[in-house]
Short mmCIF file of C-alpha atoms in Angstrom, two decimals:
data_model
loop_
_atom_site.label_atom_id
_atom_site.label_comp_id
_atom_site.label_asym_id
_atom_site.label_seq_id
_atom_site.Cartn_x
_atom_site.Cartn_y
_atom_site.Cartn_z
CA UNK A 646 -5.31 -1.53 2.72
CA UNK A 647 -8.32 -0.19 1.47
CA UNK A 648 -9.22 3.04 3.30
CA UNK A 649 -9.33 6.78 2.25
CA UNK A 650 -11.70 8.20 -0.08
CA UNK A 651 -10.96 11.47 -2.47
CA UNK A 652 -13.35 14.02 -0.31
CA UNK A 653 -11.30 13.19 2.70
CA UNK A 654 -8.13 13.82 1.21
CA UNK A 655 -9.56 17.18 0.00
CA UNK A 656 -10.97 18.07 3.49
CA UNK A 657 -6.98 17.07 5.20
CA UNK A 658 -5.68 19.71 2.15
CA UNK A 659 -8.09 22.69 2.75
CA UNK A 660 -6.59 21.98 6.54
CA UNK A 661 -3.27 22.65 5.21
CA UNK A 662 -3.62 26.44 4.81
CA UNK A 663 -4.70 26.86 8.64
CA UNK A 664 -2.39 25.08 10.33
CA UNK A 665 0.77 25.58 9.56
CA UNK A 666 0.91 28.64 12.06
CA UNK A 667 0.32 25.46 14.95
CA UNK A 668 3.23 23.76 13.55
CA UNK A 669 6.66 24.35 15.58
CA UNK A 670 9.94 24.30 13.74
CA UNK A 671 12.47 23.23 16.57
CA UNK A 672 13.01 20.47 18.73
CA UNK A 673 15.75 18.15 18.21
CA UNK A 674 14.75 14.62 16.50
CA UNK A 675 16.81 13.11 19.42
CA UNK A 676 -4.39 4.39 26.57
CA UNK A 677 -7.35 2.24 25.43
CA UNK A 678 -8.03 1.05 22.06
CA UNK A 679 -10.86 3.16 21.23
CA UNK A 680 -10.50 5.78 18.42
CA UNK A 681 -8.43 9.10 19.57
CA UNK A 682 -11.18 11.52 20.18
CA UNK A 683 -9.56 14.90 21.86
CA UNK A 684 -6.16 13.79 23.37
CA UNK A 685 -3.81 16.53 24.65
CA UNK A 686 -1.06 17.19 21.80
CA UNK A 687 1.93 14.78 22.18
CA UNK A 688 1.41 13.46 25.44
CA UNK A 689 2.68 15.39 28.78
CA UNK A 690 5.04 15.73 31.71
CA UNK A 691 4.06 15.55 35.26
CA UNK A 692 6.42 15.44 37.89
CA UNK A 693 9.22 12.73 37.05
CA UNK A 694 7.30 11.21 34.14
CA UNK A 695 6.69 11.92 30.81
CA UNK A 696 3.89 10.59 28.59
CA UNK A 697 3.94 10.16 24.72
CA UNK A 698 1.04 9.59 22.84
CA UNK A 699 0.99 7.06 19.84
CA UNK A 700 -1.36 6.90 17.39
CA UNK A 701 -1.98 3.78 15.42
CA UNK A 702 -3.89 2.54 12.80
CA UNK A 703 -7.73 2.40 13.19
CA UNK A 704 -7.60 -1.50 13.47
CA UNK A 705 -8.00 -3.21 16.44
CA UNK A 706 -4.78 -5.69 15.56
CA UNK A 707 -2.67 -2.37 15.44
CA UNK A 708 -3.51 -1.36 18.80
CA UNK A 709 -3.18 -5.02 20.15
CA UNK A 710 0.23 -5.32 18.75
CA UNK A 711 1.34 -1.16 19.94
CA UNK A 712 -0.17 -1.47 23.13
CA UNK A 713 2.26 -4.45 23.56
CA UNK A 714 5.20 -2.89 22.72
CA UNK A 715 4.57 0.22 24.70
CA UNK A 716 3.98 -1.95 27.51
CA UNK A 717 7.33 -3.69 27.13
CA UNK A 718 8.98 -0.24 26.90
CA UNK A 719 7.10 1.24 29.99
CA UNK A 720 8.70 -1.37 31.85
CA UNK A 721 11.92 -0.58 31.29
CA UNK A 722 12.32 2.51 32.56
CA UNK A 723 13.98 4.72 30.19
CA UNK A 724 14.43 8.15 30.70
CA UNK A 725 14.86 11.60 29.14
CA UNK A 726 16.42 14.39 30.64
CA UNK A 727 15.61 12.75 34.44
CA UNK A 728 12.02 11.65 33.72
CA UNK A 729 10.55 8.64 32.98
CA UNK A 730 9.18 8.16 29.41
CA UNK A 731 5.49 6.32 29.25
CA UNK A 732 4.21 5.78 25.71
CA UNK A 733 0.34 5.60 25.71
CA UNK A 734 -1.33 4.02 22.64
CA UNK A 735 -4.62 5.00 20.92
CA UNK A 736 -6.61 4.29 17.50
CA UNK A 737 -6.13 7.35 15.20
CA UNK A 738 -9.53 8.99 14.16
CA UNK A 739 -10.85 6.92 11.35
CA UNK A 740 -13.71 9.21 10.12
CA UNK A 741 -14.15 10.58 7.26
CA UNK A 742 -10.29 9.28 6.73
CA UNK A 743 -7.38 8.68 8.92
CA UNK A 744 -5.36 11.24 7.15
CA UNK A 745 -8.19 14.21 7.99
CA UNK A 746 -8.17 13.05 11.26
CA UNK A 747 -4.50 13.62 11.74
CA UNK A 748 -4.62 17.05 10.02
CA UNK A 749 -7.61 17.97 11.79
CA UNK A 750 -5.46 17.45 15.37
CA UNK A 751 -2.30 18.92 13.51
CA UNK A 752 -4.90 22.05 13.72
CA UNK A 753 -6.27 22.23 16.70
CA UNK A 754 -3.04 21.64 18.63
CA UNK A 755 -4.03 17.91 19.58
CA UNK A 756 -1.59 16.05 17.48
CA UNK A 757 0.54 13.06 18.91
CA UNK A 758 3.83 12.71 19.54
CA UNK A 759 4.09 10.02 16.96
CA UNK A 760 1.68 8.12 14.40
CA UNK A 761 1.93 4.66 12.11
CA UNK A 762 -0.40 4.62 8.63
CA UNK A 763 1.69 7.46 6.67
CA UNK A 764 1.96 6.72 3.30
CA UNK A 765 4.65 8.87 1.07
CA UNK A 766 2.37 10.98 -0.45
CA UNK A 767 0.51 11.96 2.79
CA UNK A 768 3.74 12.11 4.56
CA UNK A 769 5.00 14.90 1.46
CA UNK A 770 1.92 16.74 2.38
CA UNK A 771 3.16 17.14 5.88
CA UNK A 772 6.38 17.81 5.11
CA UNK A 773 5.03 20.75 2.85
CA UNK A 774 3.28 22.32 6.03
CA UNK A 775 6.21 21.74 8.31
CA UNK A 776 4.11 19.10 10.48
CA UNK A 777 6.55 16.49 10.93
CA UNK A 778 10.85 16.15 11.37
CA UNK A 779 13.20 15.56 8.64
CA UNK A 780 15.16 12.33 9.71
CA UNK A 781 17.26 12.09 6.99
CA UNK A 782 20.41 13.23 9.23
CA UNK A 783 19.49 11.37 12.72
CA UNK A 784 21.86 8.64 13.80
CA UNK A 785 19.16 6.82 15.30
CA UNK A 786 17.39 7.03 12.10
CA UNK A 787 20.58 5.64 9.71
CA UNK A 788 20.38 2.65 12.47
CA UNK A 789 17.06 1.70 11.67
CA UNK A 790 17.46 2.12 7.97
CA UNK A 791 20.76 -0.37 8.57
CA UNK A 792 19.11 -2.68 11.40
CA UNK A 793 16.18 -3.20 8.57
CA UNK A 794 18.13 -3.44 5.77
CA UNK A 795 16.30 -0.87 3.78
CA UNK A 796 19.13 1.54 2.48
CA UNK A 797 18.13 0.52 -1.33
CA UNK A 798 14.29 1.49 -0.78
CA UNK A 799 14.83 4.97 1.13
CA UNK A 800 15.24 6.55 -1.92
CA UNK A 801 11.57 5.44 -3.16
CA UNK A 802 10.67 7.20 0.28
CA UNK A 803 12.60 10.50 -0.47
CA UNK A 804 10.56 13.91 -0.72
CA UNK A 805 13.00 16.44 -2.21
CA UNK A 806 16.17 14.74 -1.07
CA UNK A 807 14.49 14.17 2.55
CA UNK A 808 13.03 12.00 4.84
CA UNK A 809 10.00 12.05 6.42
CA UNK A 810 8.68 8.29 6.88
CA UNK A 811 9.79 5.12 8.83
CA UNK A 812 8.71 2.58 6.46
CA UNK A 813 6.76 0.13 8.32
CA UNK A 814 4.71 -2.39 6.03
CA UNK A 815 4.10 -3.12 2.73
CA UNK A 816 1.91 -4.90 0.65
CA UNK A 817 3.06 -5.38 -3.11
CA UNK A 818 0.25 -6.46 -5.57
CA UNK A 819 0.47 -8.88 -8.24
CA UNK A 820 -2.00 -11.12 -10.06
CA UNK A 821 -4.08 -13.92 -8.19
CA UNK A 822 -4.90 -16.93 -10.62
CA UNK A 823 -7.73 -19.72 -10.24
CA UNK A 824 -5.58 -23.14 -9.96
CA UNK A 825 -8.34 -25.07 -10.84
CA UNK A 826 -8.59 -23.06 -14.09
CA UNK A 827 -5.19 -23.05 -14.56
CA UNK A 828 -5.21 -26.84 -14.73
CA UNK A 829 -8.12 -26.78 -16.80
CA UNK A 830 -6.25 -25.10 -19.30
CA UNK A 831 -2.87 -26.96 -19.37
CA UNK A 832 -1.07 -24.05 -17.93
CA UNK A 833 1.56 -25.60 -15.28
CA UNK A 834 3.46 -21.87 -14.19
CA UNK A 835 1.98 -18.49 -13.88
CA UNK A 836 2.70 -16.02 -16.59
CA UNK A 837 5.42 -13.62 -16.52
CA UNK A 838 5.21 -12.27 -19.92
CA UNK A 839 2.92 -10.25 -21.66
CA UNK A 840 2.89 -13.04 -24.23
CA UNK A 841 2.32 -15.44 -21.17
CA UNK A 842 -0.79 -13.30 -20.30
CA UNK A 843 -1.97 -13.28 -24.00
CA UNK A 844 -1.28 -16.78 -24.58
CA UNK A 845 -3.48 -17.85 -21.48
CA UNK A 846 -6.12 -15.67 -22.48
CA UNK A 847 -6.26 -17.20 -26.02
CA UNK A 848 -6.37 -20.60 -24.22
CA UNK A 849 -9.42 -19.27 -22.38
CA UNK A 850 -11.28 -17.89 -25.40
CA UNK A 851 -10.95 -21.46 -26.88
CA UNK A 852 -12.26 -23.39 -23.79
CA UNK A 853 -14.39 -20.81 -22.27
CA UNK A 854 -17.37 -23.00 -22.33
CA UNK A 855 -15.79 -26.19 -21.17
CA UNK A 856 -14.77 -23.84 -18.47
CA UNK A 857 -18.13 -22.47 -17.50
CA UNK A 858 -19.63 -26.30 -17.30
CA UNK A 859 -16.73 -27.85 -15.56
CA UNK A 860 -15.55 -25.16 -12.83
CA UNK A 861 -18.44 -22.53 -13.54
CA UNK A 862 -15.72 -19.92 -14.84
CA UNK A 863 -17.60 -17.33 -16.98
CA UNK A 864 -15.25 -14.73 -17.17
CA UNK A 865 -11.45 -14.36 -17.88
CA UNK A 866 -10.72 -11.80 -15.21
CA UNK A 867 -12.42 -9.83 -12.42
CA UNK A 868 -12.08 -6.05 -11.89
CA UNK A 869 -15.42 -4.07 -10.95
CA UNK A 870 -13.54 -1.04 -9.58
CA UNK A 871 -12.26 -0.19 -13.13
CA UNK A 872 -16.20 1.39 -13.40
CA UNK A 873 -15.35 3.49 -10.46
CA UNK A 874 -13.71 6.69 -11.04
CA UNK A 875 -13.81 7.94 -7.73
CA UNK A 876 -12.34 5.20 -5.66
CA UNK A 877 -9.17 6.79 -7.39
CA UNK A 878 -6.75 4.57 -4.55
CA UNK A 879 -8.02 1.27 -6.77
CA UNK A 880 -5.78 3.09 -9.92
CA UNK A 881 -2.68 1.91 -7.48
CA UNK A 882 -3.83 -1.43 -7.96
CA UNK A 883 -5.22 -1.72 -11.34
CA UNK A 884 -3.62 0.39 -13.05
CA UNK A 885 -0.11 1.83 -11.47
CA UNK A 886 1.20 -1.87 -10.17
CA UNK A 887 1.10 -3.07 -14.05
CA UNK A 888 2.24 0.49 -15.09
CA UNK A 889 5.32 0.06 -13.15
CA UNK A 890 6.37 -3.27 -14.86
CA UNK A 891 5.48 -2.04 -18.13
CA UNK A 892 7.72 1.36 -17.98
CA UNK A 893 10.83 0.09 -16.13
CA UNK A 894 9.60 1.60 -12.88
CA UNK A 895 9.16 5.00 -14.05
CA UNK A 896 6.50 7.04 -12.08
CA UNK A 897 3.56 9.26 -12.90
CA UNK A 898 4.39 12.18 -11.41
CA UNK A 899 7.93 13.94 -10.23
CA UNK A 900 7.55 16.95 -8.21
CA UNK A 901 4.84 19.12 -10.59
CA UNK A 902 5.91 17.31 -13.85
CA UNK A 903 3.52 14.84 -15.39
CA UNK A 904 6.46 12.09 -16.31
CA UNK A 905 3.75 8.86 -17.14
CA UNK A 906 5.33 6.93 -19.78
CA UNK A 907 2.04 7.00 -22.11
CA UNK A 908 3.40 3.96 -24.36
CA UNK A 909 3.49 2.51 -21.27
CA UNK A 910 0.19 3.54 -20.05
CA UNK A 911 -1.52 2.44 -23.42
CA UNK A 912 0.11 -1.02 -22.86
CA UNK A 913 -1.94 -1.29 -19.96
CA UNK A 914 -4.97 -0.17 -21.31
CA UNK A 915 -4.68 -2.62 -24.13
CA UNK A 916 -4.01 -5.10 -21.97
CA UNK A 917 -8.17 -4.56 -20.55
CA UNK A 918 -8.74 -4.38 -24.04
CA UNK A 919 -7.71 -7.27 -24.98
CA UNK A 920 -10.03 -9.10 -22.86
CA UNK A 921 -13.09 -7.23 -24.47
CA UNK A 922 -16.62 -8.87 -22.91
CA UNK A 923 -14.45 -11.58 -20.71
CA UNK A 924 -13.40 -8.85 -18.56
CA UNK A 925 -16.15 -8.86 -15.26
CA UNK A 926 -16.81 -5.70 -13.68
CA UNK A 927 -19.84 -6.35 -12.07
CA UNK A 928 -19.45 -6.53 -8.43
CA UNK A 929 -18.90 -9.78 -6.89
CA UNK A 930 -18.33 -9.37 -2.95
CA UNK A 931 -15.39 -11.67 -1.71
CA UNK A 932 -14.71 -13.43 -4.64
CA UNK A 933 -11.91 -15.82 -4.22
CA UNK A 934 -13.65 -17.03 -0.90
CA UNK A 935 -16.77 -18.22 -2.83
CA UNK A 936 -17.02 -22.07 -3.32
CA UNK A 937 -17.00 -21.26 -7.26
CA UNK A 938 -14.72 -19.00 -8.67
CA UNK A 939 -15.63 -17.49 -11.68
CA UNK A 940 -12.79 -16.10 -13.72
CA UNK A 941 -9.51 -17.36 -14.42
CA UNK A 942 -7.36 -13.98 -12.69
CA UNK A 943 -7.69 -11.30 -10.62
CA UNK A 944 -5.31 -8.81 -9.03
CA UNK A 945 -3.36 -10.67 -5.67
CA UNK A 946 -4.70 -8.31 -3.17
CA UNK A 947 -2.34 -9.34 -0.03
CA UNK A 948 -5.03 -8.85 2.64
CA UNK A 949 -7.05 -11.34 0.98
CA UNK A 950 -4.73 -13.91 1.94
CA UNK A 951 -6.68 -14.14 5.74
CA UNK A 952 -10.21 -14.29 4.69
CA UNK A 953 -9.42 -16.73 1.51
CA UNK A 954 -7.42 -18.96 4.46
CA UNK A 955 -10.38 -18.64 6.68
CA UNK A 956 -12.63 -19.59 4.25
CA UNK A 957 -10.63 -22.87 3.78
CA UNK A 958 -8.72 -21.77 0.26
CA UNK A 959 -5.79 -23.10 -0.10
CA UNK A 960 -3.03 -21.75 -2.17
CA UNK A 961 -0.68 -23.33 -4.77
CA UNK A 962 -0.89 -24.29 -8.00
CA UNK A 963 -1.79 -27.43 -6.60
CA UNK A 964 -4.65 -25.14 -4.94
CA UNK A 965 -7.15 -22.40 -4.90
CA UNK A 966 -5.52 -19.64 -6.14
CA UNK A 967 -2.01 -18.79 -6.69
CA UNK A 968 0.06 -15.48 -6.93
CA UNK A 969 2.31 -14.53 -10.16
CA UNK A 970 4.40 -11.10 -10.73
CA UNK A 971 2.78 -8.10 -12.99
CA UNK A 972 3.73 -8.39 -16.71
CA UNK A 973 6.72 -7.48 -18.37
CA UNK A 974 7.34 -7.22 -21.84
CA UNK A 975 10.43 -10.10 -22.13
CA UNK A 976 11.67 -12.54 -19.80
CA UNK A 977 14.23 -11.34 -17.68
CA UNK A 978 13.21 -7.58 -16.88
CA UNK A 979 12.11 -6.78 -13.58
CA UNK A 980 8.21 -6.79 -12.47
CA UNK A 981 8.08 -3.73 -10.77
CA UNK A 982 4.43 -3.30 -9.02
CA UNK A 983 2.49 -1.13 -6.82
CA UNK A 984 3.50 -1.59 -3.00
CA UNK A 985 0.71 0.04 -1.09
CA UNK A 986 3.09 1.22 1.70
CA UNK A 987 2.44 2.96 5.23
CA UNK A 988 5.08 4.07 8.23
CA UNK A 989 5.67 6.22 10.93
CA UNK A 990 6.24 9.97 11.58
CA UNK A 991 7.40 12.10 14.45
CA UNK A 992 5.31 15.27 14.37
CA UNK A 993 6.24 18.58 15.05
CA UNK A 994 3.71 20.90 16.96
CA UNK A 995 4.23 23.80 19.31
CA UNK A 996 2.39 21.71 21.80
CA UNK A 997 4.60 18.91 21.30
CA UNK A 998 7.36 19.53 23.99
CA UNK A 999 11.01 18.67 23.33
CA UNK A 1000 11.21 15.90 25.85
CA UNK A 1001 7.84 14.09 24.46
CA UNK A 1002 9.77 13.94 21.29
CA UNK A 1003 12.57 12.62 22.86
CA UNK A 1004 10.35 10.24 24.04
CA UNK A 1005 8.98 9.07 21.10
CA UNK A 1006 12.44 8.50 19.57
CA UNK A 1007 13.75 6.35 22.27
CA UNK A 1008 10.35 4.10 22.13
CA UNK A 1009 10.73 3.86 18.10
CA UNK A 1010 14.73 3.03 18.70
CA UNK A 1011 13.50 0.19 21.63
CA UNK A 1012 10.94 -1.27 18.85
CA UNK A 1013 13.47 -1.21 15.60
CA UNK A 1014 16.93 -1.39 16.86
CA UNK A 1015 16.43 -2.04 20.97
CA UNK A 1016 15.24 -5.37 22.46
CA UNK A 1017 12.36 -5.09 20.67
CA UNK A 1018 13.89 -6.01 17.04
CA UNK A 1019 13.89 -9.46 17.49
CA UNK A 1020 10.46 -9.89 17.99
CA UNK A 1021 8.80 -6.84 16.39
CA UNK A 1022 8.40 -8.58 12.92
CA UNK A 1023 7.05 -11.68 13.86
CA UNK A 1024 4.90 -10.02 16.31
CA UNK A 1025 3.79 -7.56 13.59
CA UNK A 1026 3.12 -10.10 10.70
CA UNK A 1027 1.13 -12.73 13.48
CA UNK A 1028 -0.44 -9.38 14.29
CA UNK A 1029 -1.42 -8.01 10.53
CA UNK A 1030 -0.88 -10.28 7.90
CA UNK A 1031 1.05 -7.27 6.27
CA UNK A 1032 4.78 -7.61 5.26
CA UNK A 1033 7.24 -5.74 7.51
CA UNK A 1034 9.58 -3.41 5.30
CA UNK A 1035 12.80 -5.53 5.73
CA UNK A 1036 15.53 -5.86 2.98
CA UNK A 1037 15.89 -8.94 3.66
CA UNK A 1038 12.28 -10.75 4.08
CA UNK A 1039 13.26 -13.67 2.01
CA UNK A 1040 16.51 -14.65 3.82
CA UNK A 1041 15.84 -13.18 7.57
CA UNK A 1042 16.12 -16.64 10.15
CA UNK A 1043 13.70 -15.37 12.32
CA UNK A 1044 10.76 -15.17 9.94
CA UNK A 1045 11.54 -18.71 8.19
CA UNK A 1046 9.19 -20.55 10.29
CA UNK A 1047 6.25 -18.26 9.92
CA UNK A 1048 7.01 -18.18 5.79
CA UNK A 1049 6.95 -21.98 6.20
CA UNK A 1050 3.26 -21.65 7.96
CA UNK A 1051 2.31 -19.62 5.08
CA UNK A 1052 2.87 -19.92 1.88
CA UNK A 1053 0.81 -17.33 0.20
CA UNK A 1054 2.65 -14.83 2.14
CA UNK A 1055 6.35 -16.21 1.23
CA UNK A 1056 4.93 -16.01 -1.90
CA UNK A 1057 4.06 -11.84 -1.56
CA UNK A 1058 7.20 -11.51 0.03
CA UNK A 1059 8.99 -12.15 -3.12
CA UNK A 1060 7.39 -9.41 -4.71
CA UNK A 1061 8.38 -6.50 -1.89
CA UNK A 1062 12.08 -5.78 -3.29
CA UNK A 1063 10.17 -4.65 -6.76
CA UNK A 1064 7.86 -2.83 -4.96
CA UNK A 1065 7.08 0.84 -5.61
CA UNK A 1066 5.10 3.46 -3.45
CA UNK A 1067 2.68 6.31 -4.34
CA UNK A 1068 3.86 9.44 -5.80
CA UNK A 1069 4.31 12.47 -3.51
CA UNK A 1070 1.57 14.56 -4.74
CA UNK A 1071 -0.99 16.34 -2.20
CA UNK A 1072 -3.61 16.36 -5.37
CA UNK A 1073 -2.76 12.59 -6.12
CA UNK A 1074 -6.67 11.69 -5.17
CA UNK A 1075 -7.65 14.42 -8.00
CA UNK A 1076 -4.96 13.27 -10.20
CA UNK A 1077 -6.02 9.58 -9.87
CA UNK A 1078 -9.69 10.81 -10.18
CA UNK A 1079 -9.06 12.46 -13.00
CA UNK A 1080 -7.33 9.81 -14.71
CA UNK A 1081 -9.55 7.24 -14.56
CA UNK A 1082 -12.44 9.81 -15.34
CA UNK A 1083 -11.18 10.96 -18.66
CA UNK A 1084 -9.68 7.95 -19.85
CA UNK A 1085 -9.58 4.10 -18.37
CA UNK A 1086 -13.02 4.05 -17.03
CA UNK A 1087 -14.47 5.35 -20.16
CA UNK A 1088 -12.12 3.22 -22.41
CA UNK A 1089 -13.21 0.10 -20.42
CA UNK A 1090 -16.91 1.05 -20.29
CA UNK A 1091 -17.42 2.36 -23.57
CA UNK A 1092 -14.85 0.30 -25.61
CA UNK A 1093 -13.93 -2.60 -24.17
CA UNK A 1094 -17.39 -4.42 -22.21
CA UNK A 1095 -18.74 -4.96 -26.10
CA UNK A 1096 -15.78 -6.29 -27.62
CA UNK A 1097 -14.43 -9.44 -28.37
CA UNK A 1098 -11.76 -11.24 -27.04
CA UNK A 1099 -8.36 -10.24 -29.04
CA UNK A 1100 -9.92 -7.13 -30.66
CA UNK A 1101 -8.35 -4.59 -28.33
CA UNK A 1102 -9.88 -1.31 -28.99
CA UNK A 1103 -7.80 1.55 -29.98
CA UNK A 1104 -7.13 3.12 -26.83
CA UNK A 1105 -4.46 6.02 -27.72
CA UNK A 1106 -7.31 8.93 -27.60
CA UNK A 1107 -8.46 7.58 -23.93
CA UNK A 1108 -4.46 7.83 -23.12
CA UNK A 1109 -4.18 11.12 -24.10
CA UNK A 1110 -6.82 12.03 -22.69
CA UNK A 1111 -6.13 10.66 -19.22
CA UNK A 1112 -2.91 12.65 -19.61
CA UNK A 1113 -4.75 15.81 -19.81
CA UNK A 1114 -7.04 15.48 -17.17
CA UNK A 1115 -3.70 14.47 -14.44
CA UNK A 1116 -2.20 17.60 -15.67
CA UNK A 1117 -5.11 20.05 -15.23
CA UNK A 1118 -6.15 18.20 -12.12
CA UNK A 1119 -2.69 18.49 -10.21
CA UNK A 1120 -1.72 21.64 -11.91
CA UNK A 1121 1.10 19.42 -13.61
CA UNK A 1122 3.54 20.34 -16.48
#
């Protein structure tokens, strides 16, 4: 999900200094579709009723599904301390970013009792300021983890041994291949290893004139965002995803230390370097929905599936496009990838009562382990086309019919188990911006753009410069 801007993260981080005093250390872990603008914090209590505010992501489809389940929950008459719980759903502020909107709400005491749309990194930022609850010891949280079979995935969400985020959706990143180009090049399966990919690149190099004439394919790969270091979140997709596969799932940052495997990082740089001027970095909006797709490969972004389908594009080797895994060194290696993933948190704030907090917990229990658990994931998929975080996506009988009708989504689901979320560091935006400013982008624009296929300009100095810039930007060792 392509959203935040670095400036918004800087604003959000600056708010942390002033908001901590407004956060409560106490409490037990036991609307309309318009964007939230100054609602009462958490909700409210009146007579025999407790109102719990829930902020959804700033998208109409997110509002629709959460409002649906809030309505169902409200009809159950669930009580806390003798009072009936009512959940009110609003979209969170979208500008300058949802993160900044949440931070502003915390600082002003207008934060809801619970919200979605929280990444691991932002969850860590909130946890540092004691703005959210640690859920790791709560029985109801453990029940959700067990019900959704995600115990093995929770280590990737941990922050200093604690759990602050309930994982909700995951968008694992892959490669997208032009099926017609693969067929023309005599390729019957998508590449799985670096050698496979290089073989495809060489095949393109030897037949690029024919491909241009027959299919309008003018370049090998499309990725214009490589020239945009300010779009730091794009590094999740065009660097981190492939880096995870070549590093064996090793992160970039651990606490206050840079742990990036520079050998693996260089291999990613070199992968782009091998393409030379066949790497298309000029912007072509909605490239996979075009009548003529001018490249052999690009990044497989799950949020492109719905517009591809709307444009009449058929998924599969015999169709228009097909997904393939991040590349590994040798067959059998695990193809780790980056997973754009977010979840829910429960907020601590002096303006959120214990009753409102308990009511929020009851709502989450209803959705994930109560009466809503058998229908929520399918409704979520239908509404958002984002994969729910479940450990049994490929075997879950309740979802089988959906995946049978949506082969592209089924293909993406196979990458979920190997998906790794973003780093847990409050300066992530600065770290990734500096990485591209000093390393990746100048390598692409200064060296790769003017080279030939297979020449692979030396990237060593650029990788080293990127590492040093990351240390400086993040205050890392």
